[in-house]
Short mmCIF file of C-alpha atoms and ligand atoms in Angstrom, two decimals:
data_model
loop_
_atom_site.label_atom_id
_atom_site.label_comp_id
_atom_site.label_asym_id
_atom_site.label_seq_id
_atom_site.Cartn_x
_atom_site.Cartn_y
_atom_site.Cartn_z
CA UNK N 15 0.06 0.05 0.04
CA UNK N 16 1.38 3.26 -1.01
CA UNK N 17 -0.05 6.41 0.73
CA UNK N 18 -0.65 9.67 -1.20
CA UNK N 19 1.45 11.77 1.20
CA UNK N 20 4.22 9.38 1.33
CA UNK N 21 4.30 9.12 -2.51
CA UNK N 22 4.40 12.87 -2.85
CA UNK N 23 7.24 13.28 -0.12
CA UNK N 24 9.32 10.37 -1.98
CA UNK N 25 9.09 12.10 -5.33
CA UNK N 26 9.95 15.46 -3.71
CA UNK N 27 12.93 13.89 -2.34
CA UNK N 28 14.01 12.43 -5.63
CA UNK N 29 13.68 15.88 -7.02
CA UNK N 30 15.60 17.60 -4.11
CA UNK N 31 18.54 15.09 -4.22
CA UNK N 32 18.81 14.00 -7.87
CA UNK N 33 17.18 17.00 -9.68
CA UNK N 34 14.81 14.67 -11.46
CA UNK N 35 11.08 15.68 -11.50
CA UNK N 36 8.52 12.83 -11.68
CA UNK N 37 5.95 14.94 -9.53
CA UNK N 38 3.71 15.55 -12.79
CA UNK N 39 3.90 12.19 -14.25
CA UNK N 40 0.77 10.27 -14.82
CA UNK N 41 0.48 8.90 -11.11
CA UNK N 42 -1.06 5.54 -11.70
CA UNK N 43 1.52 4.56 -14.07
CA UNK N 44 4.42 5.70 -11.56
CA UNK N 45 2.62 3.94 -8.60
CA UNK N 46 2.62 0.66 -10.91
CA UNK N 47 6.44 0.88 -11.63
CA UNK N 48 7.41 1.82 -8.24
CA UNK N 49 5.48 -1.27 -6.95
CA UNK N 50 7.01 -3.43 -9.65
CA UNK N 51 10.44 -2.11 -8.60
CA UNK N 52 9.82 -2.94 -4.97
CA UNK N 53 8.86 -6.32 -5.64
CA UNK N 54 11.75 -7.16 -8.13
CA UNK N 55 14.28 -5.86 -5.54
CA UNK N 56 12.21 -7.10 -2.41
CA UNK N 57 11.87 -3.83 -1.03
CA UNK N 58 9.00 -3.72 1.74
CA UNK N 59 8.03 -0.21 2.10
CA UNK N 60 8.34 3.13 0.11
CA UNK N 61 10.65 4.42 3.03
CA UNK N 62 13.08 1.60 2.32
CA UNK N 63 12.93 2.43 -1.22
CA UNK N 64 13.66 6.29 -0.45
CA UNK N 65 16.73 5.37 1.96
CA UNK N 66 18.18 3.03 -0.70
CA UNK N 67 17.89 5.25 -3.81
CA UNK N 68 18.98 8.42 -1.60
CA UNK N 69 22.23 6.82 -0.69
CA UNK N 70 22.97 4.89 -3.85
CA UNK N 71 23.20 6.68 -7.04
CA UNK N 72 23.47 3.38 -9.23
CA UNK N 73 20.15 2.30 -7.37
CA UNK N 74 18.66 5.47 -8.48
CA UNK N 75 19.61 5.04 -12.22
CA UNK N 76 17.92 1.51 -11.98
CA UNK N 77 14.93 3.19 -10.59
CA UNK N 78 15.14 5.78 -13.39
CA UNK N 79 15.18 2.86 -16.11
CA UNK N 80 12.03 1.11 -14.44
CA UNK N 81 9.95 4.63 -14.29
CA UNK N 82 10.68 5.56 -17.97
CA UNK N 83 9.27 3.11 -20.29
CA UNK N 84 11.72 2.55 -22.99
CA UNK N 85 9.86 0.42 -25.64
CA UNK N 86 10.62 1.58 -29.24
CA UNK N 87 11.12 0.08 -32.67
CA UNK N 88 12.39 0.98 -36.03
CA UNK N 89 9.82 2.89 -38.26
CA UNK N 90 7.39 2.48 -35.31
CA UNK N 91 3.72 3.16 -36.92
CA UNK N 92 5.05 3.06 -40.32
CA UNK N 93 2.32 5.28 -41.68
CA UNK N 94 3.45 8.07 -39.71
CA UNK N 95 6.86 7.97 -41.57
CA UNK N 96 4.96 7.80 -45.08
CA UNK N 97 2.88 10.92 -44.03
CA UNK N 98 6.31 12.64 -43.31
CA UNK N 99 7.45 11.92 -46.56
CA UNK N 100 4.37 13.23 -48.11
CA UNK N 101 3.63 16.40 -46.11
CA UNK N 102 6.78 17.56 -44.40
CA UNK N 103 9.84 16.65 -46.50
CA UNK N 104 9.11 19.00 -49.18
CA UNK N 105 8.73 21.86 -46.77
CA UNK N 106 12.03 20.89 -44.95
CA UNK N 107 13.91 20.67 -48.20
CA UNK N 108 13.38 24.36 -48.85
CA UNK N 109 15.87 25.06 -45.72
CA UNK N 110 19.57 25.29 -46.37
CA UNK N 111 20.30 23.91 -42.99
CA UNK N 112 17.72 21.61 -41.04
CA UNK N 113 17.70 20.92 -37.38
CA UNK N 114 15.62 18.12 -36.07
CA UNK N 115 15.00 17.40 -32.23
CA UNK N 116 13.91 13.94 -31.46
CA UNK N 117 12.86 14.29 -27.72
CA UNK N 118 12.49 10.87 -25.65
CA UNK N 119 14.54 8.98 -28.21
CA UNK N 120 14.91 6.00 -26.03
CA UNK N 121 17.63 3.24 -27.32
CA UNK N 122 17.69 5.21 -30.66
CA UNK N 123 15.70 3.30 -33.20
CA UNK N 124 13.36 6.17 -34.07
CA UNK N 125 16.62 8.53 -34.47
CA UNK N 126 18.14 6.02 -37.02
CA UNK N 127 14.69 5.64 -38.92
CA UNK N 128 14.66 9.32 -39.13
CA UNK N 129 18.10 9.38 -40.52
CA UNK N 130 17.39 6.73 -42.99
CA UNK N 131 14.29 8.61 -44.18
CA UNK N 132 16.33 12.03 -44.48
CA UNK N 133 19.11 10.14 -46.36
CA UNK N 134 16.45 8.63 -48.77
CA UNK N 135 15.03 12.22 -49.34
CA UNK N 136 18.70 13.76 -49.78
CA UNK N 137 18.40 15.85 -46.86
CA UNK N 138 20.33 14.07 -44.32
CA UNK N 139 23.69 15.69 -45.05
CA UNK N 140 22.37 19.22 -44.28
CA UNK N 141 20.54 17.88 -41.22
CA UNK N 142 21.71 17.85 -37.62
CA UNK N 143 19.25 15.58 -35.39
CA UNK N 144 19.43 16.30 -31.52
CA UNK N 145 18.46 12.95 -29.89
CA UNK N 146 17.57 13.60 -26.25
CA UNK N 147 16.30 11.48 -23.30
CA UNK N 148 16.33 11.58 -19.80
CA UNK N 149 17.32 7.79 -19.28
CA UNK N 150 21.33 7.73 -19.75
CA UNK N 151 21.41 3.87 -20.03
CA UNK N 152 19.17 4.08 -22.95
CA UNK N 153 21.09 6.96 -24.61
CA UNK N 154 24.28 5.16 -24.20
CA UNK N 155 22.65 2.30 -26.32
CA UNK N 156 21.39 4.79 -28.85
CA UNK N 157 25.02 5.92 -29.37
CA UNK N 158 26.22 2.57 -29.76
CA UNK N 159 23.76 2.27 -32.55
CA UNK N 160 23.15 -1.68 -31.87
CA UNK N 161 19.75 -3.68 -32.05
CA UNK N 162 18.76 -7.19 -31.95
CA UNK N 163 19.07 -9.12 -35.05
CA UNK N 164 15.75 -10.85 -33.99
CA UNK N 165 13.96 -7.52 -34.65
CA UNK N 166 14.97 -7.24 -38.13
CA UNK N 167 12.06 -9.08 -39.83
CA UNK N 168 9.59 -6.86 -38.15
CA UNK N 169 11.78 -3.82 -38.85
CA UNK N 170 12.07 -4.55 -42.54
CA UNK N 171 8.37 -4.65 -42.75
CA UNK N 172 7.80 -1.44 -41.25
CA UNK N 173 10.63 0.13 -43.28
CA UNK N 174 8.79 -1.16 -46.40
CA UNK N 175 5.24 -0.06 -45.24
CA UNK N 176 6.91 3.46 -44.28
CA UNK N 177 7.74 3.94 -48.00
CA UNK N 178 11.36 3.07 -47.83
CA UNK N 179 12.98 3.30 -51.14
CA UNK N 180 16.02 0.71 -50.79
CA UNK N 181 16.77 -2.61 -49.19
CA UNK N 182 16.82 -2.31 -45.52
CA UNK N 183 19.66 -4.51 -45.07
CA UNK N 184 21.75 -1.67 -46.68
CA UNK N 185 21.51 0.30 -43.64
CA UNK N 186 23.06 -2.16 -41.35
CA UNK N 187 25.80 -4.86 -40.70
CA UNK N 188 24.61 -8.03 -38.88
CA UNK N 189 27.26 -9.45 -36.17
CA UNK N 190 26.45 -12.45 -34.29
CA UNK N 191 22.97 -11.69 -32.45
CA UNK N 192 23.15 -7.94 -33.10
CA UNK N 193 23.06 -5.57 -35.85
CA UNK N 194 25.18 -2.31 -36.10
CA UNK N 195 23.38 0.59 -37.80
CA UNK N 196 25.46 2.09 -40.59
CA UNK N 197 28.23 4.55 -39.13
CA UNK N 198 27.34 7.22 -41.86
CA UNK N 199 23.96 7.47 -40.49
CA UNK N 200 25.34 8.61 -37.12
CA UNK N 201 27.47 11.43 -38.65
CA UNK N 202 25.06 14.27 -38.00
CA UNK N 203 23.38 13.05 -34.83
CA UNK N 204 24.13 14.53 -31.32
CA UNK N 205 23.18 12.57 -28.52
CA UNK N 206 22.53 14.20 -25.23
CA UNK N 207 20.68 14.04 -21.66
CA UNK N 208 17.63 16.32 -21.67
CA UNK N 209 14.94 16.44 -19.18
CA UNK N 210 11.49 17.56 -20.63
CA UNK N 211 9.91 18.02 -16.95
CA UNK N 212 12.92 20.50 -16.14
CA UNK N 213 15.41 21.60 -18.73
CA UNK N 214 15.08 24.53 -21.12
CA UNK N 215 14.83 24.88 -24.85
CA UNK N 216 18.43 24.72 -26.27
CA UNK N 217 18.24 25.47 -30.23
CA UNK N 218 15.53 26.33 -32.82
CA UNK N 219 14.28 23.29 -35.00
CA UNK N 220 12.37 23.08 -38.16
CA UNK N 221 11.09 19.59 -37.05
CA UNK N 222 10.39 18.16 -33.22
CA UNK N 223 9.42 14.44 -32.67
CA UNK N 224 8.17 13.54 -29.45
CA UNK N 225 6.32 10.57 -29.67
CA UNK N 226 4.98 8.05 -26.91
CA UNK N 227 6.44 10.36 -24.25
CA UNK N 228 3.55 12.68 -23.17
CA UNK N 229 1.29 9.65 -22.30
CA UNK N 230 3.27 9.45 -19.21
CA UNK N 231 2.61 12.98 -18.09
CA UNK N 232 -0.29 14.43 -16.57
CA UNK N 233 -2.13 17.20 -18.21
CA UNK N 234 -0.17 20.26 -16.73
CA UNK N 235 3.22 18.83 -17.59
CA UNK N 236 1.96 17.87 -21.18
CA UNK N 237 0.94 21.53 -21.50
CA UNK N 238 4.34 22.69 -20.37
CA UNK N 239 6.18 20.44 -22.60
CA UNK N 240 3.96 21.56 -25.65
CA UNK N 241 5.00 25.29 -24.73
CA UNK N 242 8.91 24.05 -24.60
CA UNK N 243 8.39 22.79 -28.14
CA UNK N 244 6.61 25.84 -29.27
CA UNK N 245 9.51 27.99 -28.05
CA UNK N 246 11.83 25.73 -29.85
CA UNK N 247 10.27 25.71 -33.07
CA UNK N 248 10.79 28.25 -36.21
CA UNK N 249 7.66 29.77 -37.67
CA UNK N 250 5.98 27.08 -39.86
CA UNK N 251 8.07 24.42 -38.13
CA UNK N 252 6.47 21.03 -37.56
CA UNK N 253 5.73 19.06 -34.45
CA UNK N 254 5.03 15.07 -34.19
CA UNK N 255 3.24 13.44 -31.29
CA UNK N 256 2.59 9.72 -30.74
CA UNK N 257 -0.77 8.23 -32.03
CA UNK N 258 -2.33 8.22 -28.46
CA UNK N 259 -1.23 11.58 -27.80
CA UNK N 260 -2.57 15.44 -28.58
CA UNK N 261 -2.55 19.10 -28.14
CA UNK N 262 -5.96 18.85 -26.26
CA UNK N 263 -4.31 19.82 -22.92
CA UNK N 264 -1.76 22.53 -24.25
CA UNK N 265 -2.22 26.15 -23.75
CA UNK N 266 -0.63 26.67 -27.06
CA UNK N 267 -3.14 24.39 -28.91
CA UNK N 268 -4.29 27.36 -30.94
CA UNK N 269 -0.86 28.03 -32.28
CA UNK N 270 -0.66 24.91 -34.16
CA UNK N 271 -2.12 23.82 -37.41
CA UNK N 272 -3.06 19.95 -37.85
CA UNK N 273 -1.29 18.69 -40.71
CA UNK N 274 -2.12 14.82 -40.40
CA UNK N 275 -4.80 14.30 -37.87
CA UNK N 276 -4.29 10.60 -37.64
CA UNK N 277 -0.52 10.64 -37.62
CA UNK N 278 -0.24 13.63 -35.16
CA UNK N 279 1.61 16.01 -37.20
CA UNK N 280 1.19 19.70 -36.42
CA UNK N 281 2.64 23.00 -37.77
CA UNK N 282 3.44 25.99 -35.59
CA UNK N 283 1.34 28.83 -37.48
CA UNK N 284 1.70 31.77 -34.99
C1 SAM S 306 8.03 4.87 -24.62
S1 SAM S 306 9.61 5.55 -25.05
C2 SAM S 306 9.32 6.32 -26.44
C3 SAM S 306 10.66 6.26 -27.68
C4 SAM S 306 10.38 6.67 -28.91
N1 SAM S 306 9.98 8.15 -28.89
C5 SAM S 306 9.33 6.01 -29.71
O1 SAM S 306 8.28 6.44 -29.89
O2 SAM S 306 9.48 4.90 -30.11
C6 SAM S 306 9.50 7.03 -23.82
C7 SAM S 306 10.89 7.86 -23.61
O3 SAM S 306 10.62 8.96 -23.03
C8 SAM S 306 11.80 9.01 -22.16
N2 SAM S 306 11.23 9.96 -21.00
C9 SAM S 306 10.50 9.84 -20.13
N3 SAM S 306 10.37 11.04 -19.29
C10 SAM S 306 11.27 11.96 -19.80
C11 SAM S 306 11.85 13.17 -19.59
N4 SAM S 306 11.33 13.84 -18.60
N5 SAM S 306 12.43 13.90 -20.42
C12 SAM S 306 13.00 13.11 -21.40
N6 SAM S 306 12.60 11.78 -21.78
C13 SAM S 306 11.74 11.23 -20.99
C14 SAM S 306 12.00 7.68 -21.45
O4 SAM S 306 13.19 7.37 -21.00
C15 SAM S 306 11.67 6.84 -22.98
O5 SAM S 306 13.04 6.71 -23.47
#
């Protein structure tokens, strides 16, 4: 049993000691994950968990990994990428230099998918992709550019559905049970820690992807994060959210025009 008071107090201590703010994450989901973590690590109470993570940074890192859901895949929701090709790429092509921010990039599959798409559309060489996440472990995996070979069948299917123009196997080299994404895809990618709940805008972008991240936030944090994206986009820049996400709770909702309702692509219009 986790009492509301002790839950809030625990999150406040985490914020105070580590500077990570989970107070505005969707409560039911965080509590479920805290329970899982306590069960797996045989921790009897939230107080004991607090004592453990406050004095042991590596235990805290493990805790962050449990709280942040890192599920991702190459060309996840393939029709979203098809829509990007159709509705966004030609407008990106009008810029001499393109900056893309992928916020909440997890282990990087979304970043490599985007790099492949931009390569095929002839834009990768003049693009810098900033790939950020709160989870350092996931970011390290993203930097290494390695995926499991067992996923390649479904990733190839996704790639084809997403309008892929080449052979998907051109983009990786198989090694034992893993694949390594082509080094040349990584050339213009900057991986960095960025916490959407606390950190500020750090550049101006033509395109921001933040997919399947806002679902873990409460309405007020969703609105704050959309305002952060608003500040970080150039005029007529594009914002893409996940299938289950929307601008419904955002103060800045009226500053965006819907470009693809189903695939959740928006353009900043004012
Ligand atoms: C379900 S994954 C989504 C990955 C990818 N965007 C996709 O759609 O496949 C959610 C990611 O959001 C990250 N995340 C959660 N809270 C965050 C925060 N406050 N700031 C930045 N990233 C966060 C998690 O670490 C995780 O990698």
